mmCIF file of C-alpha atoms in Angstrom:
data_model
loop_
_atom_site.group_PDB
_atom_site.id
_atom_site.type_symbol
_atom_site.label_atom_id
_atom_site.label_comp_id
_atom_site.label_asym_id
_atom_site.label_seq_id
_atom_site.Cartn_x
_atom_site.Cartn_y
_atom_site.Cartn_z
ATOM 1 C CA ILE A 144 -31.245 -16.996 -4.912
ATOM 2 C CA ASN A 145 -32.732 -14.961 -1.302
ATOM 3 C CA ASP A 146 -31.006 -12.756 1.733
ATOM 4 C CA ASP A 147 -29.546 -15.272 3.501
ATOM 5 C CA GLU A 148 -28.410 -16.902 1.201
ATOM 6 C CA ARG A 149 -26.708 -14.435 -0.360
ATOM 7 C CA VAL A 150 -24.579 -13.102 2.648
ATOM 8 C CA LYS A 151 -24.349 -16.737 3.019
ATOM 9 C CA ILE A 152 -21.993 -16.533 -0.130
ATOM 10 C CA MET A 153 -20.772 -12.921 0.751
ATOM 11 C CA SER A 154 -19.570 -13.968 4.162
ATOM 12 C CA ASP A 155 -18.223 -16.855 2.771
ATOM 13 C CA LEU A 156 -16.564 -14.499 -0.108
ATOM 14 C CA GLU A 157 -15.187 -11.997 2.323
ATOM 15 C CA ASP A 158 -13.304 -14.960 4.919
ATOM 16 C CA PHE A 159 -11.856 -16.231 2.399
ATOM 17 C CA LEU A 160 -10.323 -12.973 1.132
ATOM 18 C CA ASN A 161 -9.068 -12.243 4.270
ATOM 19 C CA THR A 162 -7.481 -15.767 5.101
ATOM 20 C CA HIS A 163 -6.168 -16.135 1.236
ATOM 21 C CA GLN A 164 -3.545 -14.621 -0.228
ATOM 22 C CA PRO A 165 -2.944 -15.326 -3.725
ATOM 23 C CA SER A 166 -0.085 -17.493 -4.920
ATOM 24 C CA GLY A 167 1.004 -16.045 -7.461
ATOM 25 C CA LYS A 168 5.409 -15.804 -8.238
ATOM 26 C CA ALA A 169 6.169 -13.180 -5.180
ATOM 27 C CA SER A 170 8.727 -9.689 -5.877
ATOM 28 C CA ARG A 171 11.655 -10.086 -4.498
ATOM 29 C CA LEU A 172 10.869 -6.526 -3.004
ATOM 30 C CA THR A 173 7.572 -7.971 -1.133
ATOM 31 C CA PRO A 174 9.612 -8.869 2.225
ATOM 32 C CA PHE A 175 10.934 -4.884 1.721
ATOM 33 C CA ARG A 176 8.108 -3.471 1.893
ATOM 34 C CA ASP A 177 7.420 -1.795 4.758
ATOM 35 C CA GLU A 178 10.428 -0.263 4.532
ATOM 36 C CA ILE A 179 10.486 0.596 1.451
ATOM 37 C CA PHE A 180 6.924 2.826 1.739
ATOM 38 C CA GLN A 181 8.312 4.335 4.724
ATOM 39 C CA LEU A 182 10.621 6.084 2.664
ATOM 40 C CA LYS A 183 9.027 6.910 -0.119
ATOM 41 C CA ALA A 184 6.641 8.284 1.985
ATOM 42 C CA LEU A 185 9.608 10.741 4.344
ATOM 43 C CA GLY A 186 10.277 11.734 0.775
ATOM 44 C CA TYR A 187 13.826 10.113 -0.668
ATOM 45 C CA SER A 188 13.698 8.998 -4.413
ATOM 46 C CA ALA A 189 13.894 5.679 -5.836
ATOM 47 C CA GLN A 190 17.726 6.300 -5.798
ATOM 48 C CA ASP A 191 17.633 6.246 -2.537
ATOM 49 C CA ILE A 192 15.663 3.751 -1.584
ATOM 50 C CA LEU A 193 18.305 1.672 -4.055
ATOM 51 C CA LEU A 194 20.706 2.142 -2.343
ATOM 52 C CA PHE A 195 19.225 1.444 0.918
ATOM 53 C CA LEU A 196 17.533 -1.853 -0.734
ATOM 54 C CA LYS A 197 21.082 -2.466 -1.883
ATOM 55 C CA LYS A 198 23.982 -1.811 1.250
ATOM 56 C CA TYR A 199 21.251 -2.576 4.110
ATOM 57 C CA LYS A 200 19.538 -5.541 2.240
ATOM 58 C CA ASP A 201 21.283 -7.195 -0.109
ATOM 59 C CA ILE A 202 18.958 -6.726 -2.737
ATOM 60 C CA ASP A 203 20.527 -4.897 -6.001
ATOM 61 C CA VAL A 204 17.579 -4.776 -8.046
ATOM 62 C CA SER A 205 16.680 -1.485 -11.515
ATOM 63 C CA ALA A 206 14.984 1.348 -11.354
ATOM 64 C CA GLY A 207 12.817 0.504 -13.683
ATOM 65 C CA THR A 208 12.126 -3.331 -11.755
ATOM 66 C CA LEU A 209 11.643 -0.468 -7.672
ATOM 67 C CA ASN A 210 8.698 1.796 -9.807
ATOM 68 C CA THR A 211 7.152 -1.126 -11.083
ATOM 69 C CA TYR A 212 7.043 -2.744 -7.758
ATOM 70 C CA ILE A 213 5.845 0.951 -6.372
ATOM 71 C CA ARG A 214 3.189 1.365 -8.341
ATOM 72 C CA ARG A 215 1.811 -2.557 -8.553
ATOM 73 C CA GLU A 216 1.461 -2.637 -4.194
ATOM 74 C CA LYS A 217 -0.392 0.143 -5.044
ATOM 75 C CA GLU A 218 -2.949 -0.452 -7.135
ATOM 76 C CA ARG A 219 -3.684 -4.470 -4.769
ATOM 77 C CA THR A 220 -3.482 -1.759 -1.654
ATOM 78 C CA LYS A 221 -6.071 -0.246 -4.276
ATOM 79 C CA ASN A 222 -7.946 -3.518 -5.305
ATOM 80 C CA LYS A 223 -8.345 -5.051 -2.020
ATOM 81 C CA LEU A 224 -9.870 -1.882 -0.950
ATOM 82 C CA GLU A 225 -11.963 -1.357 -3.595
ATOM 83 C CA ARG A 226 -12.871 -5.504 -2.653
ATOM 84 C CA LYS A 227 -13.356 -5.058 0.609
ATOM 85 C CA ASN A 228 -16.269 -1.542 0.082
ATOM 86 C CA THR A 229 -17.765 -4.385 -2.659
ATOM 87 C CA LEU A 230 -18.358 -6.927 -0.058
ATOM 88 C CA SER A 231 -19.950 -4.515 2.630
ATOM 89 C CA GLY A 232 -21.617 -2.803 -0.003
ATOM 90 C CA SER A 233 -19.994 0.846 0.907
ATOM 91 C CA LEU A 234 -18.613 1.015 -2.244
ATOM 92 C CA ASN A 235 -21.339 2.442 -4.156
ATOM 93 C CA ASP A 236 -22.116 5.168 -1.170
ATOM 94 C CA GLU A 237 -18.468 6.963 -1.426
ATOM 95 C CA PRO A 238 -18.385 10.189 -3.475
ATOM 96 C CA LYS A 239 -15.169 8.784 -5.737
ATOM 97 C CA LYS A 240 -11.919 10.544 -4.598
ATOM 98 C CA LYS A 241 -9.902 12.535 -8.111
ATOM 99 C CA LYS A 242 -7.188 11.084 -9.317
ATOM 100 C CA GLY A 243 -3.517 12.333 -8.154
ATOM 101 C CA ARG A 244 -1.447 13.169 -5.352
ATOM 102 C CA PRO A 245 -3.445 13.949 -2.610
ATOM 103 C CA PRO A 246 -3.252 18.189 -1.764
ATOM 104 C CA GLN A 247 -0.313 18.490 0.551
ATOM 105 C CA LYS A 248 -2.732 19.231 4.129
ATOM 106 C CA ASP A 249 -4.571 16.727 3.280
ATOM 107 C CA ASN A 250 -1.832 14.019 3.973
ATOM 108 C CA PRO A 251 1.251 14.647 7.038
ATOM 109 C CA ALA A 252 3.353 12.816 5.452
ATOM 110 C CA LEU A 253 4.022 14.922 2.201
ATOM 111 C CA GLN A 254 4.122 18.026 4.557
ATOM 112 C CA GLU A 255 7.186 18.424 5.550
ATOM 113 C CA THR A 256 10.902 16.348 4.520
ATOM 114 C CA PRO A 257 12.783 15.201 7.541
ATOM 115 C CA ALA A 258 16.313 17.367 7.473
ATOM 116 C CA GLN A 259 19.286 15.185 7.301
ATOM 117 C CA ASN A 260 19.947 13.079 11.163
ATOM 118 C CA THR A 261 15.995 14.380 11.857
ATOM 119 C CA LYS A 262 15.167 11.555 14.313
ATOM 120 C CA PHE A 263 11.830 10.355 13.023
ATOM 121 C CA LYS A 264 8.927 8.490 13.908
ATOM 122 C CA LEU A 265 8.072 5.323 11.698
ATOM 123 C CA MET A 266 4.056 3.987 9.868
ATOM 124 C CA ASN A 267 2.430 1.138 11.842
ATOM 125 C CA LYS A 268 0.885 -0.814 9.727
ATOM 126 C CA ASP A 269 -2.806 1.662 10.140
ATOM 127 C CA GLU A 270 -0.349 4.357 9.484
ATOM 128 C CA LEU A 271 0.369 3.037 6.069
ATOM 129 C CA ASP A 272 -2.292 2.180 5.242
ATOM 130 C CA GLU A 273 -3.673 4.905 5.670
ATOM 131 C CA TYR A 274 -0.770 6.499 3.837
ATOM 132 C CA MET A 275 -1.191 4.341 1.039
ATOM 133 C CA ARG A 276 -5.051 4.847 0.675
ATOM 134 C CA ASN A 277 -3.585 8.765 0.401
ATOM 135 C CA LEU A 278 -2.068 7.910 -2.858
ATOM 136 C CA LYS A 279 -4.953 6.776 -5.466
#
């Protein structure tokens, strides 16, 4: 395969990955993904999130189901980012990050937990994606 063919194949693959979602079965929690991760980013526990889902979304799941969903979504986000970096050729150029929770100074969502009745700004999609990248 010459370079032009390789570029075409990678371009087609990147286009497909960006425009198509895997056809696997979606979780019942998927419609509430952003809200779940907003609450996690604000320091709410799994029990708090379960209460929110039951009271406001009429979704009753176990703590294990919620924790499994959160873990899988983090992994999917990580894999999606790695695929994107692999396709752009930048994955090998980046130093590997240490596993575990990032230091508080690097993650604004962990620096401050809002007090009761404190108003807060919901994260937009880009801010949420950045938060998810920092969870690696």
